[in-house]
Amino acid sequence: MSRKVVNVAAGVITRDDGSFLIGQRAPGTFYPGYWEFPGGKVEAGESPADALKRELDEELGIRVERLYPWLVREHAYEHAHVRLHFFEVPQWQGAVNDHVHSALAWVRPGHVDRSPMLPANGPILKALRLPRRMGITCAAAMGVGAQLDALDQALVQGLGMVQVREAGLDARERRAFATEVVRRAHAVGALVVINDDEALAEESGADGLHLPARRLAELTQRPAFEWVGASCHSREELERAAALELDYVLLGPVKETLSHPGQPGLGWDAFAALRADLPMPVFALGGLDDADMTDARLAGAHGVAAIRSCWRTPRRD
């Protein structure tokens, strides 16, 4: 018999330095000594967002000023089947004064030195390593030299993730270009994924693979790379990406784009509805730039992916 699903709200509370807060479960609770993201059960009549605001006030003595919907993941523990609604909490008031945990710790993405973590939190920790901005290359249109110059500028300004998508270059040019992008990006700690070419991803030393939507229906298992993402345009494609346990997806176009003039985009309301309750980060794509970041986050996006605007006005993640 299936167990009742318990809805839980959890907060990724962040500081300006990029660190986030985790708490150690106290003796006498399930999984004592394990570390978790603060939060608690959603009570009858509450939304997950309202539940989180209440829990953070009760547990930590802080008042949430802004939160962003992020991921929803399910996990079957021995004591309960939980649906975890994760929110990011970048703005809050008050001094953290814990009332329920044995200990608290501020940790940074990729440098979590507390263990054990609750089993449901492994994918969350990985998702927090994803930068907020992805730049998608267009060397065939810009010219290879101009694209590499723009890449250098964007990396200096803090761009954290690059997708190499260059079907317009011949095989030799594409290989040389991808290898150079990886070299320059890795020199400053940025991630690189290669679009639709497993062999090139391996040869260039890239961090992973990005799949076009048409590949999702063909796959029966996740490709063997550390980072795997996909481009999606429908709920069906998004759910397929989730079933394959991909690390992120791109969803759009949100706005009208130069490549498809006269064709309206999804808009933020439709974007938010499509990405609701997904377990992996979703980047908004299509006619966007840095000025759209707040709207994207309010709609539940992890961040923004861009082609032209990324190379025109790069900004720090």
PDB file of C-alpha atoms in Angstrom, residues 53-268:
ATOM      1  CA  LYS A  53       8.048  31.594   6.110  1.00  0.00           C
ATOM      2  CA  ARG A  54       6.378  30.324   9.288  1.00  0.00           C
ATOM      3  CA  GLU A  55       8.941  27.570   9.874  1.00  0.00           C
ATOM      4  CA  LEU A  56      11.939  29.863   9.427  1.00  0.00           C
ATOM      5  CA  ASP A  57      10.462  32.335  11.878  1.00  0.00           C
ATOM      6  CA  GLU A  58       9.778  29.573  14.419  1.00  0.00           C
ATOM      7  CA  GLU A  59      13.026  27.635  13.918  1.00  0.00           C
ATOM      8  CA  LEU A  60      15.555  30.385  13.256  1.00  0.00           C
ATOM      9  CA  GLY A  61      13.904  33.648  14.260  1.00  0.00           C
ATOM     10  CA  ILE A  62      14.273  35.192  10.805  1.00  0.00           C
ATOM     11  CA  ARG A  63      11.626  36.882   8.672  1.00  0.00           C
ATOM     12  CA  VAL A  64      11.654  36.117   4.961  1.00  0.00           C
ATOM     13  CA  GLU A  65      11.618  39.212   2.738  1.00  0.00           C
ATOM     14  CA  ARG A  66      12.000  37.440  -0.608  1.00  0.00           C
ATOM     15  CA  LEU A  67      11.943  33.828  -1.720  1.00  0.00           C
ATOM     16  CA  TYR A  68      12.075  32.126  -5.086  1.00  0.00           C
ATOM     17  CA  PRO A  69      10.405  28.797  -5.930  1.00  0.00           C
ATOM     18  CA  TRP A  70      13.066  26.370  -7.096  1.00  0.00           C
ATOM     19  CA  LEU A  71      12.821  22.546  -7.084  1.00  0.00           C
ATOM     20  CA  VAL A  72      10.342  19.913  -5.936  1.00  0.00           C
ATOM     21  CA  ARG A  73      11.716  16.469  -5.159  1.00  0.00           C
ATOM     22  CA  GLU A  74      10.161  13.354  -3.631  1.00  0.00           C
ATOM     23  CA  HIS A  75      11.917  10.889  -1.365  1.00  0.00           C
ATOM     24  CA  ALA A  76      10.708   7.730   0.378  1.00  0.00           C
ATOM     25  CA  TYR A  77      12.196   7.591   3.874  1.00  0.00           C
ATOM     26  CA  GLU A  78      11.534   4.702   6.243  1.00  0.00           C
ATOM     27  CA  HIS A  79       9.158   6.849   8.277  1.00  0.00           C
ATOM     28  CA  ALA A  80       7.457   8.839   5.488  1.00  0.00           C
ATOM     29  CA  HIS A  81       7.174   9.578   1.786  1.00  0.00           C
ATOM     30  CA  VAL A  82       7.934  13.283   1.511  1.00  0.00           C
ATOM     31  CA  ARG A  83       7.514  15.838  -1.236  1.00  0.00           C
ATOM     32  CA  LEU A  84      10.108  18.534  -0.633  1.00  0.00           C
ATOM     33  CA  HIS A  85       9.342  22.012  -1.956  1.00  0.00           C
ATOM     34  CA  PHE A  86      12.674  23.832  -2.104  1.00  0.00           C
ATOM     35  CA  PHE A  87      12.805  27.614  -2.147  1.00  0.00           C
ATOM     36  CA  GLU A  88      15.782  29.935  -2.325  1.00  0.00           C
ATOM     37  CA  VAL A  89      15.749  32.665   0.309  1.00  0.00           C
ATOM     38  CA  PRO A  90      18.146  35.472  -0.689  1.00  0.00           C
ATOM     39  CA  GLN A  91      16.625  38.241   1.483  1.00  0.00           C
ATOM     40  CA  TRP A  92      15.659  37.915   5.127  1.00  0.00           C
ATOM     41  CA  GLN A  93      15.695  39.960   8.330  1.00  0.00           C
ATOM     42  CA  GLY A  94      16.840  39.145  11.838  1.00  0.00           C
ATOM     43  CA  ALA A  95      19.708  37.329  13.535  1.00  0.00           C
ATOM     44  CA  VAL A  96      19.786  33.562  13.071  1.00  0.00           C
ATOM     45  CA  ASN A  97      18.960  32.050  16.472  1.00  0.00           C
ATOM     46  CA  ASP A  98      18.328  28.334  16.189  1.00  0.00           C
ATOM     47  CA  HIS A  99      15.644  26.636  18.266  1.00  0.00           C
ATOM     48  CA  VAL A 100      15.503  23.078  16.902  1.00  0.00           C
ATOM     49  CA  HIS A 101      18.880  21.930  15.527  1.00  0.00           C
ATOM     50  CA  SER A 102      21.957  20.641  17.323  1.00  0.00           C
ATOM     51  CA  ALA A 103      24.158  22.903  15.210  1.00  0.00           C
ATOM     52  CA  LEU A 104      24.104  25.250  12.231  1.00  0.00           C
ATOM     53  CA  ALA A 105      26.725  25.821   9.545  1.00  0.00           C
ATOM     54  CA  TRP A 106      27.203  28.204   6.630  1.00  0.00           C
ATOM     55  CA  VAL A 107      28.719  26.300   3.705  1.00  0.00           C
ATOM     56  CA  ARG A 108      29.529  27.084   0.089  1.00  0.00           C
ATOM     57  CA  PRO A 109      28.423  25.235  -3.064  1.00  0.00           C
ATOM     58  CA  GLY A 110      30.911  22.466  -3.809  1.00  0.00           C
ATOM     59  CA  HIS A 111      32.517  22.794  -0.386  1.00  0.00           C
ATOM     60  CA  VAL A 112      30.025  21.201   2.008  1.00  0.00           C
ATOM     61  CA  ASP A 113      32.195  19.788   4.790  1.00  0.00           C
ATOM     62  CA  ARG A 114      29.410  18.490   7.050  1.00  0.00           C
ATOM     63  CA  SER A 115      28.150  14.912   6.921  1.00  0.00           C
ATOM     64  CA  PRO A 116      26.056  12.910   6.794  1.00  0.00           C
ATOM     65  CA  MET A 117      23.467  14.854   4.789  1.00  0.00           C
ATOM     66  CA  LEU A 118      19.885  13.644   4.585  1.00  0.00           C
ATOM     67  CA  PRO A 119      19.623  11.288   1.576  1.00  0.00           C
ATOM     68  CA  ALA A 120      17.202  13.540  -0.320  1.00  0.00           C
ATOM     69  CA  ASN A 121      19.688  16.415  -0.355  1.00  0.00           C
ATOM     70  CA  GLY A 122      22.428  15.010  -2.613  1.00  0.00           C
ATOM     71  CA  PRO A 123      20.870  16.293  -5.870  1.00  0.00           C
ATOM     72  CA  ILE A 124      20.168  19.636  -4.183  1.00  0.00           C
ATOM     73  CA  LEU A 125      23.824  20.120  -3.333  1.00  0.00           C
ATOM     74  CA  LYS A 126      24.773  19.375  -6.933  1.00  0.00           C
ATOM     75  CA  ALA A 127      22.141  21.752  -8.286  1.00  0.00           C
ATOM     76  CA  LEU A 128      23.554  24.546  -6.116  1.00  0.00           C
ATOM     77  CA  ARG A 129      26.835  24.218  -7.999  1.00  0.00           C
ATOM     78  CA  LEU A 130      25.182  25.336 -11.228  1.00  0.00           C
ATOM     79  CA  PRO A 131      25.877  28.971 -12.137  1.00  0.00           C
ATOM     80  CA  ARG A 132      22.950  31.323 -12.689  1.00  0.00           C
ATOM     81  CA  ARG A 133      23.940  32.267 -16.239  1.00  0.00           C
ATOM     82  CA  MET A 134      24.698  30.130 -19.256  1.00  0.00           C
ATOM     83  CA  GLY A 135      26.216  31.597 -22.394  1.00  0.00           C
ATOM     84  CA  ILE A 136      25.492  29.752 -25.640  1.00  0.00           C
ATOM     85  CA  THR A 137      28.154  30.223 -28.296  1.00  0.00           C
ATOM     86  CA  CYS A 138      27.441  31.456 -31.818  1.00  0.00           C
ATOM     87  CA  ALA A 139      30.911  31.412 -33.376  1.00  0.00           C
ATOM     88  CA  ALA A 140      29.600  30.476 -36.815  1.00  0.00           C
ATOM     89  CA  ALA A 141      27.699  33.781 -36.908  1.00  0.00           C
ATOM     90  CA  MET A 142      30.135  35.998 -34.983  1.00  0.00           C
ATOM     91  CA  GLY A 143      33.356  34.510 -36.257  1.00  0.00           C
ATOM     92  CA  VAL A 144      35.581  32.298 -34.140  1.00  0.00           C
ATOM     93  CA  GLY A 145      37.966  35.069 -33.122  1.00  0.00           C
ATOM     94  CA  ALA A 146      35.195  37.465 -32.141  1.00  0.00           C
ATOM     95  CA  GLN A 147      33.429  34.733 -30.170  1.00  0.00           C
ATOM     96  CA  LEU A 148      36.577  33.846 -28.237  1.00  0.00           C
ATOM     97  CA  ASP A 149      37.192  37.516 -27.466  1.00  0.00           C
ATOM     98  CA  ALA A 150      33.615  37.873 -26.217  1.00  0.00           C
ATOM     99  CA  LEU A 151      34.024  34.696 -24.194  1.00  0.00           C
ATOM    100  CA  ASP A 152      37.124  36.056 -22.498  1.00  0.00           C
ATOM    101  CA  GLN A 153      35.267  39.239 -21.553  1.00  0.00           C
ATOM    102  CA  ALA A 154      32.294  37.300 -20.214  1.00  0.00           C
ATOM    103  CA  LEU A 155      34.502  34.961 -18.184  1.00  0.00           C
ATOM    104  CA  VAL A 156      36.330  37.905 -16.636  1.00  0.00           C
ATOM    105  CA  GLN A 157      32.937  39.303 -15.657  1.00  0.00           C
ATOM    106  CA  GLY A 158      32.046  35.999 -13.967  1.00  0.00           C
ATOM    107  CA  LEU A 159      30.111  33.940 -16.518  1.00  0.00           C
ATOM    108  CA  GLY A 160      30.010  30.478 -14.956  1.00  0.00           C
ATOM    109  CA  MET A 161      28.704  28.154 -17.671  1.00  0.00           C
ATOM    110  CA  VAL A 162      29.110  27.869 -21.449  1.00  0.00           C
ATOM    111  CA  GLN A 163      27.272  25.708 -23.962  1.00  0.00           C
ATOM    112  CA  VAL A 164      29.167  25.095 -27.202  1.00  0.00           C
ATOM    113  CA  ARG A 165      26.572  24.857 -29.977  1.00  0.00           C
ATOM    114  CA  GLU A 166      28.307  25.130 -33.341  1.00  0.00           C
ATOM    115  CA  ALA A 167      26.659  22.997 -36.012  1.00  0.00           C
ATOM    116  CA  GLY A 168      27.653  25.676 -38.547  1.00  0.00           C
ATOM    117  CA  LEU A 169      31.387  24.997 -38.170  1.00  0.00           C
ATOM    118  CA  ASP A 170      33.024  22.113 -39.953  1.00  0.00           C
ATOM    119  CA  ALA A 171      34.253  19.215 -37.835  1.00  0.00           C
ATOM    120  CA  ARG A 172      37.863  20.368 -37.564  1.00  0.00           C
ATOM    121  CA  GLU A 173      36.931  23.974 -36.719  1.00  0.00           C
ATOM    122  CA  ARG A 174      34.363  22.788 -34.200  1.00  0.00           C
ATOM    123  CA  ARG A 175      36.881  20.531 -32.459  1.00  0.00           C
ATOM    124  CA  ALA A 176      39.508  23.271 -32.252  1.00  0.00           C
ATOM    125  CA  PHE A 177      36.957  25.816 -31.070  1.00  0.00           C
ATOM    126  CA  ALA A 178      35.467  23.564 -28.388  1.00  0.00           C
ATOM    127  CA  THR A 179      38.908  22.655 -27.059  1.00  0.00           C
ATOM    128  CA  GLU A 180      39.813  26.334 -26.794  1.00  0.00           C
ATOM    129  CA  VAL A 181      36.560  27.214 -25.053  1.00  0.00           C
ATOM    130  CA  VAL A 182      37.164  24.456 -22.502  1.00  0.00           C
ATOM    131  CA  ARG A 183      40.729  25.639 -21.906  1.00  0.00           C
ATOM    132  CA  ARG A 184      39.700  29.241 -21.308  1.00  0.00           C
ATOM    133  CA  ALA A 185      36.635  28.387 -19.222  1.00  0.00           C
ATOM    134  CA  HIS A 186      38.408  25.871 -17.003  1.00  0.00           C
ATOM    135  CA  ALA A 187      41.168  28.389 -16.322  1.00  0.00           C
ATOM    136  CA  VAL A 188      38.632  30.413 -14.309  1.00  0.00           C
ATOM    137  CA  GLY A 189      36.545  27.531 -12.981  1.00  0.00           C
ATOM    138  CA  ALA A 190      33.622  27.789 -15.417  1.00  0.00           C
ATOM    139  CA  LEU A 191      31.665  24.765 -16.686  1.00  0.00           C
ATOM    140  CA  VAL A 192      31.402  23.789 -20.374  1.00  0.00           C
ATOM    141  CA  VAL A 193      28.824  21.507 -21.988  1.00  0.00           C
ATOM    142  CA  ILE A 194      28.844  20.449 -25.635  1.00  0.00           C
ATOM    143  CA  ASN A 195      25.636  20.390 -27.654  1.00  0.00           C
ATOM    144  CA  ASP A 196      24.651  17.001 -29.128  1.00  0.00           C
ATOM    145  CA  ASP A 197      28.120  15.531 -29.627  1.00  0.00           C
ATOM    146  CA  GLU A 198      29.296  12.960 -27.065  1.00  0.00           C
ATOM    147  CA  ALA A 199      32.585  12.331 -28.844  1.00  0.00           C
ATOM    148  CA  LEU A 200      33.473  16.016 -28.933  1.00  0.00           C
ATOM    149  CA  ALA A 201      32.512  16.410 -25.282  1.00  0.00           C
ATOM    150  CA  GLU A 202      34.983  13.671 -24.393  1.00  0.00           C
ATOM    151  CA  GLU A 203      37.748  14.816 -26.754  1.00  0.00           C
ATOM    152  CA  SER A 204      37.589  18.453 -25.683  1.00  0.00           C
ATOM    153  CA  GLY A 205      37.574  17.687 -21.947  1.00  0.00           C
ATOM    154  CA  ALA A 206      34.217  19.379 -21.472  1.00  0.00           C
ATOM    155  CA  ASP A 207      32.240  18.927 -18.259  1.00  0.00           C
ATOM    156  CA  GLY A 208      29.176  17.479 -19.901  1.00  0.00           C
ATOM    157  CA  LEU A 209      26.661  17.146 -22.684  1.00  0.00           C
ATOM    158  CA  HIS A 210      23.665  19.246 -23.701  1.00  0.00           C
ATOM    159  CA  LEU A 211      20.876  17.449 -25.565  1.00  0.00           C
ATOM    160  CA  PRO A 212      18.497  18.986 -28.107  1.00  0.00           C
ATOM    161  CA  ALA A 213      14.841  18.164 -27.497  1.00  0.00           C
ATOM    162  CA  ARG A 214      14.707  15.588 -30.296  1.00  0.00           C
ATOM    163  CA  ARG A 215      17.277  13.432 -28.458  1.00  0.00           C
ATOM    164  CA  LEU A 216      15.158  13.091 -25.315  1.00  0.00           C
ATOM    165  CA  ALA A 217      12.616  10.774 -26.932  1.00  0.00           C
ATOM    166  CA  GLU A 218      15.402   8.551 -28.273  1.00  0.00           C
ATOM    167  CA  LEU A 219      17.262   7.991 -25.011  1.00  0.00           C
ATOM    168  CA  THR A 220      16.612   5.096 -22.664  1.00  0.00           C
ATOM    169  CA  GLN A 221      19.185   6.149 -20.069  1.00  0.00           C
ATOM    170  CA  ARG A 222      21.159   9.185 -19.031  1.00  0.00           C
ATOM    171  CA  PRO A 223      24.455   9.702 -20.899  1.00  0.00           C
ATOM    172  CA  ALA A 224      27.554   9.045 -18.789  1.00  0.00           C
ATOM    173  CA  PHE A 225      28.758  12.597 -18.144  1.00  0.00           C
ATOM    174  CA  GLU A 226      28.965  14.521 -14.882  1.00  0.00           C
ATOM    175  CA  TRP A 227      26.629  17.218 -16.221  1.00  0.00           C
ATOM    176  CA  VAL A 228      23.817  16.475 -18.655  1.00  0.00           C
ATOM    177  CA  GLY A 229      21.087  18.908 -19.651  1.00  0.00           C
ATOM    178  CA  ALA A 230      18.549  19.371 -22.410  1.00  0.00           C
ATOM    179  CA  SER A 231      16.516  21.950 -24.310  1.00  0.00           C
ATOM    180  CA  CYS A 232      12.763  21.613 -23.766  1.00  0.00           C
ATOM    181  CA  HIS A 233       9.645  23.287 -25.146  1.00  0.00           C
ATOM    182  CA  SER A 234       6.786  21.297 -23.612  1.00  0.00           C
ATOM    183  CA  ARG A 235       5.760  19.682 -20.342  1.00  0.00           C
ATOM    184  CA  GLU A 236       6.180  16.269 -21.933  1.00  0.00           C
ATOM    185  CA  GLU A 237       9.814  17.014 -22.752  1.00  0.00           C
ATOM    186  CA  LEU A 238      10.421  18.420 -19.271  1.00  0.00           C
ATOM    187  CA  GLU A 239       9.017  15.293 -17.645  1.00  0.00           C
ATOM    188  CA  ARG A 240      11.122  13.120 -19.933  1.00  0.00           C
ATOM    189  CA  ALA A 241      14.238  15.016 -18.835  1.00  0.00           C
ATOM    190  CA  ALA A 242      13.220  14.507 -15.198  1.00  0.00           C
ATOM    191  CA  ALA A 243      12.709  10.770 -15.773  1.00  0.00           C
ATOM    192  CA  LEU A 244      16.240  10.544 -17.195  1.00  0.00           C
ATOM    193  CA  GLU A 245      17.513  12.373 -14.064  1.00  0.00           C
ATOM    194  CA  LEU A 246      19.157  15.154 -16.063  1.00  0.00           C
ATOM    195  CA  ASP A 247      20.921  17.882 -14.110  1.00  0.00           C
ATOM    196  CA  TYR A 248      19.179  20.883 -15.692  1.00  0.00           C
ATOM    197  CA  VAL A 249      16.989  21.938 -18.602  1.00  0.00           C
ATOM    198  CA  LEU A 250      16.527  25.008 -20.771  1.00  0.00           C
ATOM    199  CA  LEU A 251      12.916  26.123 -21.330  1.00  0.00           C
ATOM    200  CA  GLY A 252      11.739  28.703 -23.825  1.00  0.00           C
ATOM    201  CA  PRO A 253      11.512  30.853 -25.725  1.00  0.00           C
ATOM    202  CA  VAL A 254      10.136  33.133 -23.019  1.00  0.00           C
ATOM    203  CA  LYS A 255      10.143  36.251 -25.221  1.00  0.00           C
ATOM    204  CA  GLU A 256      10.241  36.977 -28.926  1.00  0.00           C
ATOM    205  CA  THR A 257      13.717  36.359 -30.335  1.00  0.00           C
ATOM    206  CA  LEU A 258      15.695  37.826 -33.220  1.00  0.00           C
ATOM    207  CA  SER A 259      15.880  34.402 -34.838  1.00  0.00           C
ATOM    208  CA  HIS A 260      12.061  34.089 -34.828  1.00  0.00           C
ATOM    209  CA  PRO A 261      10.674  37.635 -35.274  1.00  0.00           C
ATOM    210  CA  GLY A 262       6.937  37.983 -34.943  1.00  0.00           C
ATOM    211  CA  GLN A 263       6.564  34.771 -32.943  1.00  0.00           C
ATOM    212  CA  PRO A 264       5.513  35.515 -29.350  1.00  0.00           C
ATOM    213  CA  GLY A 265       7.254  33.717 -26.527  1.00  0.00           C
ATOM    214  CA  LEU A 266       5.746  31.769 -23.647  1.00  0.00           C
ATOM    215  CA  GLY A 267       5.687  34.679 -21.219  1.00  0.00           C
ATOM    216  CA  TRP A 268       6.509  34.304 -17.543  1.00  0.00           C
TER     217      TRP A 268
END
